[in-house]
Every structure is written in structure tokens, then in C-alpha cells.
CSV table of C-alpha atoms in Angstrom, one decimal:
chain,number,residue,atom,x,y,z
A,1,MET,CA,-31.3,-6.9,9.2
A,2,LEU,CA,-28.5,-5.0,10.7
A,3,GLN,CA,-25.7,-7.3,12.0
A,4,SER,CA,-24.1,-5.8,15.2
A,5,VAL,CA,-20.3,-6.6,15.5
A,6,THR,CA,-18.9,-7.2,18.5
A,7,ASP,CA,-15.0,-7.1,18.1
A,8,LEU,CA,-12.8,-8.1,20.7
A,9,ARG,CA,-10.1,-5.1,20.7
A,10,PRO,CA,-7.7,-6.5,23.1
A,11,ASP,CA,-5.4,-3.7,25.2
A,12,LEU,CA,-1.6,-3.8,25.9
A,13,ALA,CA,-2.4,-5.9,29.0
A,14,HIS,CA,-4.1,-8.9,27.3
A,15,LEU,CA,-1.2,-8.8,24.7
A,16,ALA,CA,1.5,-9.1,27.4
A,17,ALA,CA,-0.4,-11.9,29.0
A,18,ALA,CA,-0.8,-14.2,26.5
A,19,PRO,CA,0.5,-17.7,27.4
A,20,PRO,CA,3.5,-19.3,25.2
A,21,LEU,CA,2.9,-21.8,22.5
A,22,ALA,CA,4.3,-25.0,23.5
A,23,GLY,CA,7.3,-24.9,21.0
A,24,SER,CA,10.6,-23.6,21.0
A,25,GLU,CA,12.1,-23.4,17.3
A,26,ARG,CA,12.9,-20.5,15.2
A,27,VAL,CA,12.2,-19.9,11.5
A,28,ALA,CA,13.8,-17.1,9.8
A,29,VAL,CA,13.2,-15.6,6.4
A,30,GLU,CA,14.9,-12.9,4.2
A,31,ILE,CA,13.6,-10.5,2.1
A,32,GLY,CA,15.2,-7.6,0.2
A,33,GLY,CA,17.6,-7.5,2.9
A,34,VAL,CA,15.4,-7.9,5.6
A,35,GLY,CA,15.3,-10.6,8.1
A,36,VAL,CA,12.4,-11.7,10.3
A,37,ALA,CA,12.8,-14.4,12.5
A,38,VAL,CA,9.2,-16.1,14.0
A,39,GLU,CA,10.5,-17.6,17.6
A,40,GLY,CA,8.6,-20.0,20.2
A,41,VAL,CA,7.3,-22.1,17.3
A,42,PRO,CA,6.0,-25.6,18.0
A,43,PRO,CA,7.5,-28.3,15.6
A,44,VAL,CA,4.6,-29.0,13.2
A,45,LEU,CA,3.9,-25.6,12.8
A,46,ALA,CA,7.9,-24.7,12.5
A,47,ALA,CA,7.7,-27.6,9.4
A,48,ALA,CA,5.0,-25.9,8.1
A,49,LEU,CA,6.4,-23.0,7.7
A,50,ARG,CA,9.6,-23.7,6.3
A,51,ALA,CA,7.8,-25.7,3.7
A,52,ARG,CA,5.9,-22.5,3.1
A,53,TYR,CA,8.6,-20.2,2.8
A,54,GLY,CA,11.7,-22.7,1.3
A,55,PRO,CA,13.4,-20.2,-0.7
A,56,PHE,CA,13.3,-17.1,1.5
A,57,LEU,CA,14.8,-19.1,4.4
A,58,ALA,CA,17.6,-17.7,6.2
A,59,GLU,CA,19.9,-18.4,9.0
A,60,ALA,CA,21.4,-15.2,10.3
A,61,PRO,CA,19.7,-13.7,13.1
A,62,GLY,CA,16.8,-11.6,12.0
A,63,ALA,CA,16.5,-8.1,11.9
A,64,HIS,CA,13.1,-8.4,13.8
A,65,THR,CA,11.8,-11.0,15.9
A,66,VAL,CA,8.1,-11.9,16.8
A,67,ARG,CA,7.0,-14.8,19.2
A,68,VAL,CA,4.2,-16.4,18.8
A,69,PHE,CA,1.4,-16.8,21.9
A,70,ARG,CA,-2.1,-18.7,22.1
A,71,GLY,CA,-4.4,-15.7,22.1
A,72,ALA,CA,-8.1,-15.3,22.5
A,73,PRO,CA,-10.5,-17.8,20.7
A,74,LYS,CA,-11.8,-14.7,18.2
A,75,TYR,CA,-10.9,-11.0,17.8
A,76,LEU,CA,-12.6,-9.3,15.0
A,77,ASP,CA,-15.9,-10.5,13.6
A,78,MET,CA,-16.6,-11.5,10.4
A,79,ALA,CA,-17.5,-8.6,8.1
A,80,PRO,CA,-21.3,-8.9,6.6
A,81,ASP,CA,-19.6,-9.2,3.2
A,82,ARG,CA,-17.3,-11.9,4.3
A,83,PHE,CA,-14.2,-9.9,3.4
A,84,ILE,CA,-11.5,-10.5,5.7
A,85,ARG,CA,-11.0,-7.6,7.7
A,86,ILE,CA,-7.5,-6.6,8.9
A,87,GLU,CA,-7.1,-3.4,10.8
A,88,GLU,CA,-4.5,-1.6,12.5
A,89,GLU,CA,-4.3,0.3,15.7
A,90,ARG,CA,-1.9,2.6,17.6
A,91,HIS,CA,-1.6,2.6,21.6
A,92,GLY,CA,1.3,5.1,22.0
A,93,GLU,CA,4.5,3.9,20.4
A,94,ALA,CA,3.1,0.5,20.2
A,95,ALA,CA,1.4,-0.8,16.8
A,96,VAL,CA,-1.4,-3.3,16.9
A,97,LEU,CA,-2.9,-5.8,14.0
A,98,LEU,CA,-5.9,-7.2,14.7
A,99,SER,CA,-8.2,-9.7,11.9
A,100,HIS,CA,-10.5,-12.3,13.2
A,101,ASP,CA,-8.1,-15.2,14.7
A,102,PHE,CA,-4.8,-13.4,15.5
A,103,ALA,CA,-4.0,-10.1,17.2
A,104,ALA,CA,0.0,-8.7,17.0
A,105,LEU,CA,1.8,-5.9,18.5
A,106,ARG,CA,4.5,-4.0,17.6
A,107,ALA,CA,6.5,-2.7,20.7
A,108,ALA,CA,10.0,-1.9,21.9
A,109,ALA,CA,9.3,-4.2,24.9
A,110,GLY,CA,8.9,-7.4,22.1
A,111,ASN,CA,6.9,-7.9,19.5
A,112,ARG,CA,4.0,-10.8,20.0
A,113,LEU,CA,1.4,-12.9,17.6
A,114,LEU,CA,-1.3,-14.1,19.3
A,115,VAL,CA,-3.2,-16.9,17.3
A,116,SER,CA,-6.5,-17.8,18.2
A,117,ASP,CA,-6.1,-21.6,17.4
A,118,PRO,CA,-2.4,-22.6,17.2
A,119,ASP,CA,-3.7,-26.8,16.6
A,120,ASP,CA,-5.1,-25.1,13.2
A,121,ILE,CA,-1.9,-25.2,11.2
A,122,LYS,CA,-3.1,-23.6,8.1
A,123,ARG,CA,-5.2,-20.9,9.9
A,124,THR,CA,-2.0,-20.1,12.0
A,125,GLU,CA,0.3,-19.6,8.8
A,126,ARG,CA,-2.0,-17.3,7.4
A,127,ALA,CA,-1.8,-15.4,11.1
A,128,VAL,CA,2.3,-15.6,10.6
A,129,GLU,CA,1.8,-14.5,6.7
A,130,ASN,CA,0.0,-11.4,7.7
A,131,TYR,CA,2.3,-10.5,10.4
A,132,LEU,CA,4.9,-10.7,8.0
A,133,ARG,CA,3.5,-8.8,5.2
A,134,TRP,CA,2.7,-6.3,7.9
A,135,VAL,CA,6.2,-5.8,9.3
A,136,VAL,CA,8.2,-6.1,6.0
A,137,ALA,CA,6.0,-3.7,4.6
A,138,ASP,CA,7.2,-1.0,7.4
A,139,LEU,CA,10.8,-2.5,7.6
A,140,VAL,CA,11.5,-1.7,3.6
A,141,LEU,CA,10.9,1.5,4.0
A,142,GLU,CA,13.9,2.0,6.0
A,143,ARG,CA,15.7,-0.1,3.7
A,144,ASP,CA,15.2,2.1,0.4
A,145,GLY,CA,12.3,0.2,-0.5
A,146,LEU,CA,8.3,-0.5,-0.7
A,147,VAL,CA,6.2,-3.2,-1.5
A,148,LEU,CA,3.3,-2.7,-3.9
A,149,HIS,CA,0.5,-4.6,-4.7
A,150,SER,CA,1.7,-5.7,-8.3
A,151,ALA,CA,2.8,-8.6,-10.9
A,152,GLY,CA,6.3,-8.8,-11.5
A,153,LEU,CA,7.9,-10.0,-14.7
A,154,ALA,CA,11.5,-9.8,-15.8
A,155,ARG,CA,12.0,-10.4,-19.5
A,156,GLY,CA,15.5,-9.6,-21.3
A,157,GLY,CA,17.3,-9.2,-17.8
A,158,ALA,CA,14.9,-6.0,-16.7
A,159,ALA,CA,11.5,-6.0,-14.2
A,160,TYR,CA,8.2,-5.0,-15.6
A,161,VAL,CA,6.0,-4.3,-12.8
A,162,PHE,CA,2.2,-4.0,-13.5
A,163,PHE,CA,-0.2,-2.7,-10.7
A,164,GLY,CA,-3.9,-2.2,-9.8
A,165,PRO,CA,-6.5,-3.2,-7.4
A,166,SER,CA,-8.1,-6.6,-7.2
A,167,GLY,CA,-9.3,-7.5,-10.8
A,168,ALA,CA,-7.3,-5.3,-12.5
A,169,GLY,CA,-5.3,-8.3,-14.2
A,170,LYS,CA,-2.1,-8.6,-12.2
A,171,SER,CA,-2.8,-12.4,-12.6
A,172,THR,CA,-4.0,-12.1,-16.4
A,173,VAL,CA,-0.9,-10.6,-17.3
A,174,THR,CA,1.2,-13.2,-15.6
A,175,GLU,CA,-0.4,-16.2,-17.0
A,176,LEU,CA,-0.3,-14.4,-20.7
A,177,THR,CA,3.4,-13.9,-20.4
A,178,PRO,CA,4.9,-17.7,-19.9
A,179,GLU,CA,8.1,-17.0,-21.0
A,180,ALA,CA,9.2,-14.3,-18.6
A,181,ALA,CA,10.6,-15.2,-15.0
A,182,VAL,CA,7.5,-14.3,-12.6
A,183,LEU,CA,8.7,-12.3,-9.6
A,184,SER,CA,5.1,-12.6,-8.1
A,185,ASP,CA,1.5,-12.0,-9.1
A,186,ASP,CA,0.4,-10.6,-5.8
A,187,LEU,CA,3.2,-8.5,-4.1
A,188,VAL,CA,6.6,-7.2,-5.4
A,189,LEU,CA,9.3,-5.5,-3.4
A,190,LEU,CA,10.6,-2.5,-5.2
A,191,GLN,CA,13.9,-1.7,-3.9
A,192,ARG,CA,16.7,1.5,-4.9
A,193,ARG,CA,20.3,-0.1,-4.8
A,194,GLU,CA,23.2,2.1,-5.2
A,195,GLY,CA,21.2,4.7,-7.1
A,196,ARG,CA,19.2,2.0,-9.2
A,197,TRP,CA,15.6,0.8,-8.9
A,198,GLU,CA,15.1,-3.2,-8.7
A,199,ALA,CA,12.3,-5.3,-8.3
A,200,LEU,CA,12.4,-8.8,-6.3
A,201,THR,CA,10.1,-11.2,-5.3
A,202,THR,CA,8.3,-11.6,-1.9
A,203,PRO,CA,7.2,-14.8,-0.3
A,204,PHE,CA,3.8,-13.8,0.2
A,205,LEU,CA,0.9,-15.8,-1.2
A,206,GLY,CA,-0.9,-14.9,-4.2
A,207,THR,CA,-2.0,-17.8,-7.3
A,208,TYR,CA,1.5,-18.4,-8.6
A,209,PRO,CA,3.1,-21.0,-6.9
A,210,GLN,CA,5.9,-20.0,-4.5
A,211,LEU,CA,8.3,-22.3,-5.6
A,212,ALA,CA,8.3,-21.3,-9.2
A,213,LYS,CA,8.9,-17.7,-8.2
A,214,ASP,CA,12.2,-16.6,-9.4
A,215,THR,CA,14.4,-14.8,-6.4
A,216,ARG,CA,16.6,-12.8,-8.5
A,217,ARG,CA,16.9,-9.1,-8.4
A,218,PHE,CA,16.0,-7.6,-11.7
A,219,PRO,CA,16.6,-3.8,-12.9
A,220,LEU,CA,13.1,-2.1,-12.8
A,221,VAL,CA,12.2,-0.7,-16.5
A,222,GLY,CA,8.7,0.3,-16.2
A,223,ILE,CA,5.5,0.1,-13.7
A,224,TYR,CA,2.1,0.0,-15.3
A,225,ARG,CA,-1.5,0.8,-14.1
A,226,LEU,CA,-3.3,-2.1,-15.7
A,227,ARG,CA,-6.8,-1.4,-17.3
A,228,GLN,CA,-8.7,-4.0,-19.3
A,229,ALA,CA,-9.8,-2.5,-22.7
A,230,PRO,CA,-10.7,-3.7,-26.2
A,231,GLU,CA,-7.7,-1.9,-27.5
A,232,VAL,CA,-4.3,-2.2,-26.4
A,233,ALA,CA,-2.7,1.4,-25.6
A,234,VAL,CA,0.4,2.7,-23.3
A,235,ARG,CA,-0.8,6.1,-21.9
A,236,PRO,CA,1.7,8.6,-20.0
A,237,LEU,CA,0.5,9.4,-16.2
A,238,SER,CA,1.6,12.9,-14.8
A,239,LEU,CA,3.7,12.4,-11.6
A,240,ALA,CA,1.3,13.5,-8.9
A,241,VAL,CA,-1.6,10.8,-10.8
A,242,ALA,CA,1.2,8.0,-10.8
A,243,VAL,CA,2.0,8.9,-7.4
A,244,GLY,CA,-1.7,8.3,-6.4
A,245,MET,CA,-2.3,5.3,-8.0
A,246,VAL,CA,0.9,3.5,-7.0
A,247,LEU,CA,0.0,4.9,-3.0
A,248,ALA,CA,-3.4,3.2,-3.8
A,249,CYS,CA,-2.0,-0.4,-4.4
A,250,CYS,CA,0.8,-0.1,-1.3
A,251,PRO,CA,-0.3,-2.3,1.5
A,252,PHE,CA,-1.3,-0.7,4.9
A,253,VAL,CA,-1.6,2.9,3.3
A,254,ARG,CA,-4.7,2.9,5.8
A,255,ASP,CA,-2.7,3.4,9.2
A,256,PRO,CA,-3.5,6.0,11.7
A,257,GLY,CA,0.2,6.0,12.7
A,258,ARG,CA,1.0,7.9,9.3
A,259,ARG,CA,2.8,5.4,7.8
A,260,SER,CA,2.6,7.8,4.4
A,261,ALA,CA,4.7,10.3,6.1
A,262,ALA,CA,7.6,7.8,5.1
A,263,LEU,CA,5.7,6.4,2.0
A,264,VAL,CA,4.6,9.2,-0.1
A,265,PRO,CA,7.9,10.7,-0.2
A,266,ARG,CA,9.2,6.9,-1.4
A,267,VAL,CA,6.8,6.4,-3.7
A,268,GLU,CA,7.2,10.1,-5.4
A,269,GLU,CA,11.4,9.1,-5.4
A,270,LEU,CA,9.8,6.2,-7.4
A,271,CYS,CA,7.8,7.6,-9.9
A,272,ARG,CA,10.5,10.0,-10.4
A,273,ALA,CA,13.1,7.4,-11.4
A,274,VAL,CA,11.1,4.9,-13.3
A,275,PRO,CA,8.5,5.3,-15.9
A,276,VAL,CA,5.0,5.1,-14.5
A,277,ARG,CA,2.2,4.6,-17.4
A,278,GLU,CA,-1.3,3.1,-17.8
A,279,LEU,CA,-1.8,0.1,-19.7
A,280,ALA,CA,-4.6,-0.4,-21.6
A,281,PHE,CA,-4.8,-4.2,-22.5
A,282,ARG,CA,-6.8,-7.3,-23.4
A,283,ARG,CA,-6.3,-10.6,-23.0
A,284,ASP,CA,-3.7,-11.3,-24.8
A,285,ALA,CA,0.2,-10.9,-25.2
A,286,SER,CA,-0.2,-7.6,-27.7
A,287,PHE,CA,0.7,-5.4,-24.8
A,288,TRP,CA,4.0,-6.2,-24.7
A,289,ASN,CA,4.3,-4.6,-28.2
A,290,ALA,CA,2.7,-1.3,-26.7
A,291,ILE,CA,5.3,-1.9,-23.9
A,292,LEU,CA,8.2,-2.1,-26.0
A,293,ASP,CA,7.3,0.3,-28.5
A,294,SER,CA,6.6,3.0,-25.9
A,295,SER,CA,10.2,2.1,-24.6
A,296,ARG,CA,12.1,2.7,-27.3
A,297,SER,CA,9.9,6.1,-28.2
A,298,LEU,CA,11.1,7.3,-24.3
A,299,LEU,CA,14.7,6.6,-25.6
A,300,THR,CA,14.1,8.0,-29.1
A,301,GLY,CA,12.3,11.6,-27.0
A,302,HIS,CA,9.2,10.5,-29.3
A,303,ASN,CA,6.5,9.7,-26.4
B,1,MET,CA,-21.7,22.7,7.8
B,2,SER,CA,-22.1,26.2,6.0
B,3,ILE,CA,-19.1,27.8,4.2
B,4,SER,CA,-18.6,30.2,6.6
B,5,THR,CA,-17.6,27.7,9.2
B,6,PRO,CA,-13.8,28.3,10.4
B,7,LEU,CA,-12.3,24.9,8.9
B,8,SER,CA,-8.7,23.7,8.9
B,9,LYS,CA,-7.0,20.6,6.8
B,10,ASN,CA,-8.0,17.4,8.8
B,11,PRO,CA,-4.9,16.3,10.8
B,12,ASP,CA,-5.7,12.8,9.7
B,13,VAL,CA,-4.8,13.8,6.1
B,14,SER,CA,-1.0,13.6,4.8
B,15,TRP,CA,-0.9,15.5,1.5
B,16,ARG,CA,2.2,16.6,-0.5
B,17,SER,CA,2.3,18.8,-3.8
B,18,ILE,CA,3.9,17.3,-6.6
B,19,GLU,CA,4.4,19.2,-10.0
B,20,GLY,CA,1.2,21.7,-8.9
B,21,GLN,CA,-0.8,18.7,-7.9
B,22,ALA,CA,-1.6,17.9,-4.3
B,23,VAL,CA,-1.7,14.1,-3.4
B,24,LEU,CA,-3.9,13.5,-0.4
B,25,VAL,CA,-3.7,10.6,1.9
B,26,HIS,CA,-6.6,9.8,4.4
B,27,ASN,CA,-4.7,7.9,6.8
B,28,ARG,CA,-7.6,6.3,8.3
B,29,ARG,CA,-9.3,5.1,5.5
B,30,GLY,CA,-6.6,4.7,3.2
B,31,GLU,CA,-8.3,7.0,0.6
B,32,ILE,CA,-6.1,8.9,-2.2
B,33,GLN,CA,-7.4,12.2,-3.8
B,34,ILE,CA,-5.6,13.8,-6.4
B,35,LEU,CA,-6.3,17.4,-6.8
B,36,ASN,CA,-5.8,19.5,-10.2
B,37,SER,CA,-4.2,22.3,-10.3
B,38,VAL,CA,-6.8,24.6,-9.2
B,39,GLY,CA,-7.8,22.5,-6.2
B,40,THR,CA,-4.9,22.3,-5.0
B,41,TYR,CA,-4.2,26.3,-5.4
B,42,ALA,CA,-7.4,26.1,-3.3
B,43,TRP,CA,-6.0,23.7,-1.1
B,44,GLU,CA,-2.9,25.4,-0.1
B,45,ASN,CA,-4.4,28.7,0.6
B,46,PHE,CA,-8.0,28.3,1.7
B,47,GLU,CA,-7.0,29.4,5.4
B,48,ARG,CA,-6.4,33.1,3.8
B,49,GLY,CA,-10.4,33.1,3.2
B,50,THR,CA,-12.3,31.5,0.4
B,51,ASP,CA,-12.9,35.3,-0.8
B,52,THR,CA,-9.6,36.1,-1.3
B,53,VAL,CA,-8.5,32.6,-2.9
B,54,ALA,CA,-11.9,32.9,-5.1
B,55,ALA,CA,-10.8,36.3,-6.3
B,56,GLU,CA,-7.1,35.4,-7.2
B,57,ILE,CA,-8.7,32.1,-9.6
B,58,ALA,CA,-11.1,34.4,-10.8
B,59,ARG,CA,-8.2,37.0,-11.9
B,60,GLU,CA,-5.7,33.8,-12.7
B,61,TYR,CA,-8.1,32.3,-14.9
B,62,GLY,CA,-10.1,35.1,-16.4
B,63,ILE,CA,-13.4,34.2,-15.0
B,64,ASP,CA,-16.3,35.8,-13.3
B,65,VAL,CA,-15.3,35.8,-9.8
B,66,ASN,CA,-19.0,35.5,-8.5
B,67,GLN,CA,-18.7,31.8,-10.4
B,68,ALA,CA,-15.5,31.1,-9.1
B,69,ARG,CA,-16.8,31.8,-5.2
B,70,ALA,CA,-19.3,29.4,-6.0
B,71,ASP,CA,-17.2,26.8,-7.6
B,72,LEU,CA,-14.9,27.2,-4.6
B,73,ASP,CA,-17.9,26.7,-2.4
B,74,ASP,CA,-18.7,23.5,-3.9
B,75,PHE,CA,-15.0,22.3,-3.8
B,76,VAL,CA,-15.2,23.0,-0.2
B,77,ARG,CA,-18.1,21.4,0.4
B,78,GLU,CA,-16.5,18.2,-1.5
B,79,LEU,CA,-13.4,18.2,0.5
B,80,CYS,CA,-15.7,18.7,3.7
B,81,GLU,CA,-17.7,15.5,2.7
B,82,ALA,CA,-14.6,13.3,1.9
B,83,GLY,CA,-13.0,14.1,5.4
B,84,ALA,CA,-10.0,16.3,4.3
B,85,LEU,CA,-11.2,19.3,5.8
B,86,VAL,CA,-12.7,19.6,9.5
B,87,GLU,CA,-14.3,22.4,11.5
B,88,GLY,CA,-11.8,24.7,13.7
B,89,HIS,CA,-8.8,26.7,13.2
B,90,ALA,CA,-6.2,23.9,14.0
B,91,GLN,CA,-2.8,24.5,11.9
B,92,VAL,CA,-1.8,21.5,10.7
B,93,ALA,CA,1.9,20.3,9.7
B,94,ARG,CA,2.0,19.6,6.0
């Protein structure tokens, strides 16, 4: 039986008229040089956000501020397959992000996050997190960076990034490398600084404990597209295939506002500067031998 | 949609040629397509007419022009089904 979908897709008037929450606290985070401050926060929510984003809290004024408001009881319906829906819309120069229990507006007149149930702290935390993921994905593009769905691991002072769709094995390679400094098992920020690409962590929750993430920057030496297989192998990728595969794992590629106009050239710059290869791996740590062997081959000119 | 219908690149698709391969980004669906060198040549040039492009591909690769035309027609249909090509003469900035 088909299920009808009755989404509430708010217009700008709805987004502008929402009542503020009963709170005046401010929580700011800093991610890769990008500062985002959440304002108009009630004390209980502020405490929860500070606990969630501890290592990333910032005192300095954020480059981007968003104020929290009370929204409608529901926005998007749950999909029949129960997957979370997060959809982006454009209203002229304004951008809107919608999900089941929040709606967010980014506009020159001010940024707003409308939450359906402010008394449900966990749901509201998730709404704030999704807003941060959305805005940081764009702000880092303006700062020579990009965010990639990936696991980031640092060994020997260098970062290795492993990417792929859900189920590719990002958390698995993290679990198989207990000696590494873990940047993230979900979202890693890649940023060019002084001509060198670096990898650093983000505060966005995957399965890896937030407080155990390493918050240092590491030089990025390799990017690996994961594929689970019986035999371990590292295979080079053509530049176009590498760019396409990395793009497919960037958050918010689906954007009627054509975020890709800025993202595609950035990904090409990354893939030209840092080797991108396919890594066929199995559920043991032997893939590290293949990675290190391929890196040595690169240095000696034998691929 | 017949191949004789005027077609143009979908304005909702961003694309970029990288070392002879086109990477297409379907902005509304968030899907990525990567074309091989022949597909990229067709993508970059099909507005000049499929007959012209098929003849050039046949010449370049030493294949029968009718086979090239048939393969090109199939490719154009795939691009239409994927939403990369739409009806109309609109010129789209790259």
C-alpha cells in the first residue's frame, strides 16, 4: 500500500516568524578555523551542547552565528524505509535545510534554526549537529577545504583517509588500527594550508568516542577508497574516477544551489595533490602493509 | 524521446573534463557520472549533431560509421534517462 507524504515545507515567512526559545546562552565551536556560534540557547541545551562539543568549544566570536527558535511540531514525514530525510532547498539567495524535526534558514538577514521540540534535548542536539554539518561543509569551501565522509587515521605523524559509502568499512579500518591517532570514523576535514593538504577532525558524531578524537592537524599523505575483498590490494585510480568517487562521498553534493561549482574544482585540486587509490581490504590489519608498500613504490617511481 | 529531438545539457548538471574524462554532477539528485574518453567527446560535442559526432568517432577509432551512430544513439538515450540531457536548444554554461 502506497503511503502519502505530507511534508510541511515552510516558506520564508514561517521561518522568519518563529518564536525564540527561553534562553540567552551562546555556545561556539571552532572547526578547521571555521567558527560557528549558536545563540538563544536555554541553559539545559547549552550544557548538553558544551558536553557534546567539549574539545571544539571556542571563546572567540564565530564567523557564523545561528539563533535557535521554536518551530512547527513536524516538518518532513519519515520516509517509508525509515531513513532520515534531510533536504536542501533554495529560496532566492536564502538556503533552507529541512528534516523531520527541524528547519533551518541561512540568509543575509540572519540564520535561524527552528526545532520542533526544544524540551527534547537529544532531538534538539541532533538538529544543531545537522545544522553545523550543513554550514561547515560550505564555510570550509571558502577556506581552502572540504569535508569528506571518511575515517581519518594518523600514523607516524601523517594522516591517511579512508572513504566510501555507508558500509564500506570506515569504522572497520578504524577498529583494526588501535595504535593510530583517530581523527574520525565518519567525517574528516581536509584543508590546504601553506600549499600542503592536511587532515583534521570534526566534532560530528560517528561511532568513535568524541573525547578520544585527536584534534591535531596532520599532513595528508594518502586517500583510499575502500572495497572489502578476500585479497588485499592497492590500485591506482584515474584522476577523473578519483574525483568522481571523492565527490560522491562529500556531504551535501545534492544541492539545487550548485554547491558543486565550488566543490568540484576543490576536489580536483585535492586529487591532484594527494594520491587517491582504491584499497581492497579484508578484516585484518594487513592492509597497512599494502598501503606502506604502495607509498614506497610511489617514492621510488614504481607504481 | 527520439534522438531526432533537439537536446541540450541539463542546467542542473555541473560537469568538468578531467584528463579527457567528464565528471558529471547531478545537483538535484546528488549523483555522479564519469564518462570514458569517447563518451566525453560525445558529451562535449553532441550539440554539433549526432551524425557529425558519429562520423568523427568512426574516423578516430576506425570503426563502421553505422555502428558508431548506433552506439552514440544508445549513449544519448542513457544520458537522457539519467537526466543529463533534456529536450530543447538551451545553451548551458559549463
